[in-house]
CSV table of C-alpha atoms in Angstrom, one decimal:
chain,number,residue,atom,x,y,z
A,1,MET,CA,6.8,8.1,6.1
A,2,ASP,CA,6.0,11.8,6.0
A,3,ILE,CA,3.3,13.6,4.1
A,4,ALA,CA,5.5,14.5,1.2
A,5,GLU,CA,6.4,10.8,0.6
A,6,ARG,CA,2.8,9.7,1.1
A,7,LEU,CA,1.5,12.2,-1.5
A,8,LYS,CA,4.1,11.2,-4.1
A,9,LYS,CA,3.6,7.5,-3.5
A,10,ALA,CA,-0.2,7.8,-3.7
A,11,ARG,CA,0.0,9.9,-6.8
A,12,THR,CA,2.3,7.5,-8.6
A,13,ALA,CA,0.4,4.5,-7.5
A,14,LYS,CA,-2.7,6.0,-9.2
A,15,ASN,CA,-0.6,6.7,-12.3
A,16,LEU,CA,-1.4,10.4,-12.1
A,17,SER,CA,1.0,13.0,-13.3
A,18,VAL,CA,1.4,16.2,-11.3
A,19,TYR,CA,-0.4,18.0,-14.1
A,20,LYS,CA,-3.4,15.7,-13.9
A,21,LEU,CA,-3.6,15.8,-10.1
A,22,SER,CA,-3.4,19.6,-10.4
A,23,GLN,CA,-6.3,19.6,-12.9
A,24,ILE,CA,-8.5,17.4,-10.7
A,25,SER,CA,-7.7,19.0,-7.4
A,26,GLY,CA,-7.4,22.6,-8.4
A,27,VAL,CA,-4.0,22.8,-6.6
A,28,SER,CA,-1.2,24.2,-8.8
A,29,GLU,CA,1.5,22.0,-10.2
A,30,THR,CA,4.2,24.0,-8.6
A,31,HIS,CA,2.6,23.7,-5.2
A,32,ILE,CA,2.1,19.9,-5.6
A,33,ARG,CA,5.8,19.6,-6.6
A,34,ASP,CA,6.9,21.7,-3.6
A,35,LEU,CA,4.7,19.5,-1.3
A,36,GLU,CA,6.1,16.3,-2.7
A,37,ARG,CA,9.7,17.5,-2.2
A,38,GLY,CA,8.9,18.6,1.3
A,39,ASP,CA,9.7,22.2,0.6
A,40,ARG,CA,6.3,23.3,1.8
A,41,ASN,CA,3.7,21.9,4.2
A,42,PRO,CA,0.1,21.6,3.0
A,43,SER,CA,-2.8,23.5,4.6
A,44,PHE,CA,-5.7,21.4,5.7
A,45,ASP,CA,-7.7,22.7,2.7
A,46,THR,CA,-5.0,21.8,0.2
A,47,LEU,CA,-4.5,18.4,1.7
A,48,SER,CA,-8.3,17.8,1.6
A,49,ARG,CA,-8.4,18.7,-2.1
A,50,LEU,CA,-5.4,16.4,-2.9
A,51,VAL,CA,-6.4,13.2,-1.0
A,52,LYS,CA,-9.8,12.7,-2.6
A,53,PRO,CA,-8.6,12.1,-6.2
A,54,LEU,CA,-5.8,9.9,-4.7
A,55,GLY,CA,-8.4,7.7,-3.1
A,56,LEU,CA,-7.1,8.4,0.4
A,57,SER,CA,-8.6,9.8,3.6
A,58,LEU,CA,-7.0,12.5,5.7
A,59,ALA,CA,-6.6,9.9,8.4
A,60,GLU,CA,-4.4,7.8,6.1
A,61,MET,CA,-2.1,10.7,5.4
A,62,PHE,CA,-1.4,11.2,9.1
A,63,ARG,CA,-1.1,7.5,10.1
A,64,ASP,CA,2.1,6.7,11.8
A,65,SER,CA,2.6,3.3,10.4
A,66,GLU,CA,1.7,1.5,7.2
A,67,ASP,CA,0.9,-1.5,9.3
A,68,VAL,CA,-1.9,0.1,11.4
A,69,SER,CA,-5.2,-0.7,9.8
A,70,TYR,CA,-8.7,-1.6,10.7
A,71,LEU,CA,-8.9,-3.9,7.6
A,72,ASN,CA,-8.0,-7.5,7.4
A,73,GLY,CA,-5.6,-8.8,4.7
A,74,ASN,CA,-8.3,-9.4,2.1
A,75,GLU,CA,-10.0,-6.1,2.7
A,76,ARG,CA,-6.7,-4.2,2.5
A,77,GLU,CA,-5.9,-6.0,-0.8
A,78,LEU,CA,-9.3,-5.2,-2.2
A,79,VAL,CA,-8.9,-1.5,-1.3
A,80,GLU,CA,-5.4,-1.4,-2.8
A,81,CYS,CA,-6.7,-2.9,-6.1
A,82,TYR,CA,-9.7,-0.6,-6.1
A,83,ARG,CA,-7.4,2.5,-5.7
A,84,MET,CA,-5.4,1.4,-8.8
A,85,LEU,CA,-8.5,1.5,-11.0
A,86,SER,CA,-9.7,4.5,-13.1
A,87,ASP,CA,-12.8,6.2,-11.7
A,88,GLU,CA,-14.9,4.6,-14.3
A,89,ARG,CA,-13.7,1.1,-13.6
A,90,ALA,CA,-13.9,1.7,-9.8
A,91,GLU,CA,-17.6,2.7,-10.2
A,92,LYS,CA,-18.3,-0.4,-12.3
A,93,LEU,CA,-16.6,-2.7,-9.7
A,94,LEU,CA,-18.6,-1.0,-6.9
A,95,GLN,CA,-21.9,-1.6,-8.9
A,96,PHE,CA,-20.9,-5.2,-9.4
A,97,LEU,CA,-20.1,-5.8,-5.8
A,98,LYS,CA,-23.4,-4.4,-4.7
A,99,THR,CA,-25.2,-7.0,-6.8
A,100,LEU,CA,-23.4,-9.7,-4.7
A,101,VAL,CA,-24.6,-8.4,-1.4
C-alpha cells in the first residue's frame, strides 16, 4: 500500500472529512485530495502534520507490510479501537487504563 492509499484509509477510518483534516492539520483541502489521489508526494513537514490527527506515526506510513508489527494481537486490536475514538473518548479511555495499572 502506498502513502496515498494509507492516508485516505487512515482518514476514513477516523471518520474525518478532508475538510476536518485540513482544519486540524493546517494542510489545505486541495493538497490533501492531491495526496490521496497520488497526484503529489507529501513533504516530510506535510506528512508530519497529517499523521498526528490520524493517530499514526511516520514509521507506520512507510511500513512495507500491514503485517509487520511489534504489537501482539490484543495490543494491535486495542490500538485500532483507540484510533477509532474521538479525541475526548480516547483521553477518557487512557485515564481509565492508567487507573488499572
